[in-house]
Tab-separated table of C-alpha atoms in Angstrom:
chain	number	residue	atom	x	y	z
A	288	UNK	CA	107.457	155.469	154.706
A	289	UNK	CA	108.824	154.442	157.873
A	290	UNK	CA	112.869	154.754	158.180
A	291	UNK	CA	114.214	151.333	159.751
A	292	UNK	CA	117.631	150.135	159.670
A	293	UNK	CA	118.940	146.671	160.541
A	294	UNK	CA	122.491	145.941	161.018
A	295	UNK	CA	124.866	143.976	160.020
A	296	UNK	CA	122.864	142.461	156.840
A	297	UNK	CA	124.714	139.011	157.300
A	298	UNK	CA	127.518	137.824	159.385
A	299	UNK	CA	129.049	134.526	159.180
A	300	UNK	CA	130.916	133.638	162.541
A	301	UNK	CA	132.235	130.723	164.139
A	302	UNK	CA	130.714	128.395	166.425
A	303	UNK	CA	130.863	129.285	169.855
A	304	UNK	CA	131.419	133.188	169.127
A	305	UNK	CA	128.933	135.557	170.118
A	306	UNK	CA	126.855	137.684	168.073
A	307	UNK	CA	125.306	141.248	168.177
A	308	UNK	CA	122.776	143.306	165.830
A	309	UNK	CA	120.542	146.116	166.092
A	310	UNK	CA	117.784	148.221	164.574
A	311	UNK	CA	117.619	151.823	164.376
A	312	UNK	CA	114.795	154.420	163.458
A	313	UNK	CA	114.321	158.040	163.303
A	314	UNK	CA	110.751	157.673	164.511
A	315	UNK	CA	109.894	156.004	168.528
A	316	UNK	CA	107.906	153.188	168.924
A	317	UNK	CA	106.268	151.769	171.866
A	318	UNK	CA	106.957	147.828	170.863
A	319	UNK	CA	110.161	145.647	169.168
A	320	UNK	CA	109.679	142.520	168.462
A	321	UNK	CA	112.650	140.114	167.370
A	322	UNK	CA	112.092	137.063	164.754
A	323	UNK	CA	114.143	134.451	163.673
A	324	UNK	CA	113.241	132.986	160.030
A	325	UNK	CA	114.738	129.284	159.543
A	326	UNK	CA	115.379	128.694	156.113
A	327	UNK	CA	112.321	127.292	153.923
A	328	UNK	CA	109.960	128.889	156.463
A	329	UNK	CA	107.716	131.398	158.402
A	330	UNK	CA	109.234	134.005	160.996
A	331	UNK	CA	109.057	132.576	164.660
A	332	UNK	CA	108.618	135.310	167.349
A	333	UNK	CA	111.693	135.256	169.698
A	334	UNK	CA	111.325	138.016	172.219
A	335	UNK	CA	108.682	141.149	172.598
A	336	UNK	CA	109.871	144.155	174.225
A	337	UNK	CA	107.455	146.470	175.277
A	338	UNK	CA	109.307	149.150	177.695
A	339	UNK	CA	111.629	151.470	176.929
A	340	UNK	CA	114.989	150.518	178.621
A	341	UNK	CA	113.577	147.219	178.847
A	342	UNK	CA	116.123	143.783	179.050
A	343	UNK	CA	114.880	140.540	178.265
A	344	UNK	CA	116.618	137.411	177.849
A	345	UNK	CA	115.127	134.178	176.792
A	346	UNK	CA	118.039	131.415	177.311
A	347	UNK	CA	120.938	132.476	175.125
A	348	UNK	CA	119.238	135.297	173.355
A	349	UNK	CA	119.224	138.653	174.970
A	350	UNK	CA	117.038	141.834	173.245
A	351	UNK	CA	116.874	145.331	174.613
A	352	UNK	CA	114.372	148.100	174.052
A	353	UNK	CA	116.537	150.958	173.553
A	354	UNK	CA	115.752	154.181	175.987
A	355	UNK	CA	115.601	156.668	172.997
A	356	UNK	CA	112.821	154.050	171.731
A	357	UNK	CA	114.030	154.618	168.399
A	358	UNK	CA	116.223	151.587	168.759
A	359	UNK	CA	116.496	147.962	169.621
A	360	UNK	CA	119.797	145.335	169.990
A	361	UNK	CA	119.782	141.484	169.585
A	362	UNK	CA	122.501	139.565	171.304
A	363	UNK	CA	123.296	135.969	171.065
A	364	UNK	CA	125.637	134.683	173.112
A	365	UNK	CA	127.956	130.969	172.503
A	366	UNK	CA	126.568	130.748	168.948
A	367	UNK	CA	125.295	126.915	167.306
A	368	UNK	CA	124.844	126.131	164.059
A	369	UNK	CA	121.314	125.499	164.473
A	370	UNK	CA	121.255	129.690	164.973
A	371	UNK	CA	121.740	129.799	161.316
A	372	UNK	CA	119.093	131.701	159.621
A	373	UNK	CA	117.359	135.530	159.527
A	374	UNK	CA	116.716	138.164	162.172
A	375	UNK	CA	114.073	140.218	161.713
A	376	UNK	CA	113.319	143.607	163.963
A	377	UNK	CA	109.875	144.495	163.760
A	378	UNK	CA	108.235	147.724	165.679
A	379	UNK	CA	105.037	146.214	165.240
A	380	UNK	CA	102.817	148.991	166.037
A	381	UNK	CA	103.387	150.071	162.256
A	382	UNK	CA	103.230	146.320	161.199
A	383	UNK	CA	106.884	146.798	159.526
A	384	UNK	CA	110.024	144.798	159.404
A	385	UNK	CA	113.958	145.245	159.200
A	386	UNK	CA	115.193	144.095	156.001
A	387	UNK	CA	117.158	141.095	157.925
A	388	UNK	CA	120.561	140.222	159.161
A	389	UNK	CA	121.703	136.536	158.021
A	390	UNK	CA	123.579	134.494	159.662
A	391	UNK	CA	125.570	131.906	158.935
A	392	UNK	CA	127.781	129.719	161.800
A	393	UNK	CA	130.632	127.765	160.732
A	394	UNK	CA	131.036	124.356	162.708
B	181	UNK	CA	102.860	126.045	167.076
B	182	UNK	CA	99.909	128.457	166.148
B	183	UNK	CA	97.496	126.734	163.734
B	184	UNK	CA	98.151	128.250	160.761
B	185	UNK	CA	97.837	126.708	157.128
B	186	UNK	CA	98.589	128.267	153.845
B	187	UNK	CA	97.604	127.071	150.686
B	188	UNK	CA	98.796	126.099	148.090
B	189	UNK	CA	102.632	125.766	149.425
B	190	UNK	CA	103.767	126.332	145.820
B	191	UNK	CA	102.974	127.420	142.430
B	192	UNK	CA	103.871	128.384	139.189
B	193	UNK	CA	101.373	130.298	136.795
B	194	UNK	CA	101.554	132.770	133.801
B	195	UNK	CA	101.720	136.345	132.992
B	196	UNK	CA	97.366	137.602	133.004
B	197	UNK	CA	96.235	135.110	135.078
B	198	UNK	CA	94.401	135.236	138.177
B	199	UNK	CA	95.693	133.266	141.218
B	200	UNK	CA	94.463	132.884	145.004
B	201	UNK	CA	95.977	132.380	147.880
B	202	UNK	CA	94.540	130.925	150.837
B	203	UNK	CA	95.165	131.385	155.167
B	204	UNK	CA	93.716	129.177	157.012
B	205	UNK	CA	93.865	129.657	160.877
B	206	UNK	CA	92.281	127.286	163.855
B	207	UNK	CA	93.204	130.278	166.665
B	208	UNK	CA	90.281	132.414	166.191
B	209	UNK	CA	92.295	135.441	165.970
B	210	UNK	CA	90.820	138.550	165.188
B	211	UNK	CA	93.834	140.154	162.842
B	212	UNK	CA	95.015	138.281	159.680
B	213	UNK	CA	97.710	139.590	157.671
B	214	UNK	CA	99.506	139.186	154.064
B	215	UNK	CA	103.478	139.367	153.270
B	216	UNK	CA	105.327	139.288	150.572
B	217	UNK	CA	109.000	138.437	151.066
B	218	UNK	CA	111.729	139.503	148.293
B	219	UNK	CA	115.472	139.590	149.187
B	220	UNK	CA	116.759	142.884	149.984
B	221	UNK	CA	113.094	144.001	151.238
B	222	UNK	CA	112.673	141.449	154.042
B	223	UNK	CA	109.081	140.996	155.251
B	224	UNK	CA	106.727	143.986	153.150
B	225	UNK	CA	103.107	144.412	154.321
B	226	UNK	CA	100.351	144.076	151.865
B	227	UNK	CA	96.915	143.604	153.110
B	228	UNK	CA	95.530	142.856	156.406
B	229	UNK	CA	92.082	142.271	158.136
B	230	UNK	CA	90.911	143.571	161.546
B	231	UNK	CA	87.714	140.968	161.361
B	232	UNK	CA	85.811	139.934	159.278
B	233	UNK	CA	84.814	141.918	156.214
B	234	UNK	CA	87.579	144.419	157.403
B	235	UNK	CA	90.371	144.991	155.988
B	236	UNK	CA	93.204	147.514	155.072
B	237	UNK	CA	96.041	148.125	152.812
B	238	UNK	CA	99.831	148.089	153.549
B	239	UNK	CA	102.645	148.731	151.828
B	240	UNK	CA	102.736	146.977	148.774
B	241	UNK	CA	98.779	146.516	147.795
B	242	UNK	CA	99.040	147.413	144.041
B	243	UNK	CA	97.576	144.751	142.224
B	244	UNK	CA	96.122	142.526	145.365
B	245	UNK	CA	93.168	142.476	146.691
B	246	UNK	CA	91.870	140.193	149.799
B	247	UNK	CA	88.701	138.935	151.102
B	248	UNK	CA	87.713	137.535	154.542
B	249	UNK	CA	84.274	135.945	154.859
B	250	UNK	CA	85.262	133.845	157.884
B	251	UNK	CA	87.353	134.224	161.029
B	252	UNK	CA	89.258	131.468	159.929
B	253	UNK	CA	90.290	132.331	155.655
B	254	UNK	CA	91.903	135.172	154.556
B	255	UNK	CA	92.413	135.297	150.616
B	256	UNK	CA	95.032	136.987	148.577
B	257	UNK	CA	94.107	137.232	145.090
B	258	UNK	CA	96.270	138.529	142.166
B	259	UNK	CA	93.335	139.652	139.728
B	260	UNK	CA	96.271	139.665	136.693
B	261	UNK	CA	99.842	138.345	137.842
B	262	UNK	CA	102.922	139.777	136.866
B	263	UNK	CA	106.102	138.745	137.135
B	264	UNK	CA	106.630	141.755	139.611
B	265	UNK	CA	104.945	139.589	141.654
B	266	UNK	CA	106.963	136.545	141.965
B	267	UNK	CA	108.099	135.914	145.348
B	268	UNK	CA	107.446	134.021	148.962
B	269	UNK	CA	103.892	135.153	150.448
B	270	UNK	CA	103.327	134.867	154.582
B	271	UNK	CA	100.468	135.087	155.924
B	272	UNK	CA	100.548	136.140	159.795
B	273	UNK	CA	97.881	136.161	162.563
B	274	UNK	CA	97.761	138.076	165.708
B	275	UNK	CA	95.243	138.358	168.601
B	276	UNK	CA	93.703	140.690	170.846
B	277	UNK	CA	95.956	143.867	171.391
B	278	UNK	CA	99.282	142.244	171.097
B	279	UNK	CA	101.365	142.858	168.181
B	280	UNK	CA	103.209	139.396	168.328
B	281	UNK	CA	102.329	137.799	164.985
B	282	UNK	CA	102.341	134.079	163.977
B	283	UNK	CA	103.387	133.360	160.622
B	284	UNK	CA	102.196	130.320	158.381
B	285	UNK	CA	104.880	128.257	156.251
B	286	UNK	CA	104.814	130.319	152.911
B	287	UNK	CA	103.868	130.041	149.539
B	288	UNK	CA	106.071	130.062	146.963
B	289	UNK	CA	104.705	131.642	143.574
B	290	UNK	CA	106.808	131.775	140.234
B	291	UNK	CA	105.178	133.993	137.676
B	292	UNK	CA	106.514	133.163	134.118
């Protein structure tokens, strides 16, 4: 099966502190999606990235399409508490998922 | 929010017995698909449909099988459960060529 790697598995960090976390491959892909999972219910779709190189922000969340296309970061900068919850990578053109970095944010 | 309902939200059954699972989607979407969430494995693929009467295996498909009659209902069914099979189930939809899924609430199942 398909080799994808998500990184860190959880973090807890304070409020206010930014956060980073990736997904690597050893295969390319031509799409990465990012999804957030509150807890007690379904992904939400955060940000599609469908270029290689590609940089994409949506307020403080910022996602880029690595150039290799075998990889993919998440960044969220000035962390809440309502950012608690899972990250999922997906390179959806094999309709597979990273395994999910947690996070939690301490007040 | 994409209109997508799963049904039922929870429920608890026994070892040998067959349960369904229903998605229920108001977006007319052509691609339906079936999760099965376990911690440590994140989100694994087991079915998913491509229209109607079309469908495909994933990842996990041992021991499901699906069914889509309609646009709108895609079925999981566990013919015998097992207590392999305990776990959160999502069911996602998608639409035209994009790969951006919408996921409905989950359904817990507890097989004892």
């Amino acid at each position: 099966g398909q080799q994808l790697n998500q990184s860190p598995q959880s973090m807890f960090i304070q409020e206010g502190e930014d956060v980073s976390m990736n997904c690597t491959s050893s295969s390319i892909f031509n799409t990465w999606l990012w999804y957030k999972q509150d807890p007690g219910e379904g992904p939400v779709l955060l940000i599609a990235l469908y270029k290689a190189g590609e940089l994409t922000s949506n307020g403080r969340l910022t996602a880029q399409f690595g150039i290799t296309r075998k990889d993919s970061f998440l960044n969220i900068s000035a962390s809440i508490p309502s950012d608690v919850g899972i990250y999922f990578c997906a390179p959806n053109s094999k309709l597979i998922f990273g395994q999910g970095t947690t996070l939690q944010v301490k007040p | 929010d994409a209109g997508i309902t799963q049904s039922p939200r929870h429920k608890v059954t026994e070892t040998g017995t067959p349960v369904t699972l229903r998605c229920h989607q108001t977006e007319n979407h052509r691609y339906m698909y079936w999760y099965r969430q376990d911690p440590g494995h994140g989100l694994r693929l087991i079915h998913y449909s491509y229209g109607v009467k079309d469908t495909d295996k994933g990842e996990v498909s041992d021991g499901y099988s699906v069914s889509r009659s309609k646009t709108e209902d895609f079925l999981l069914t566990l013919e015998s459960a097992t207590s392999s099979q305990t776990s959160v189930y999502f069911c996602a939809i998608s639409g035209g060529y994009s790969y951006e899924q919408y996921f409905g609430p989950g359904t817990r199942l507890t097989v004892t």
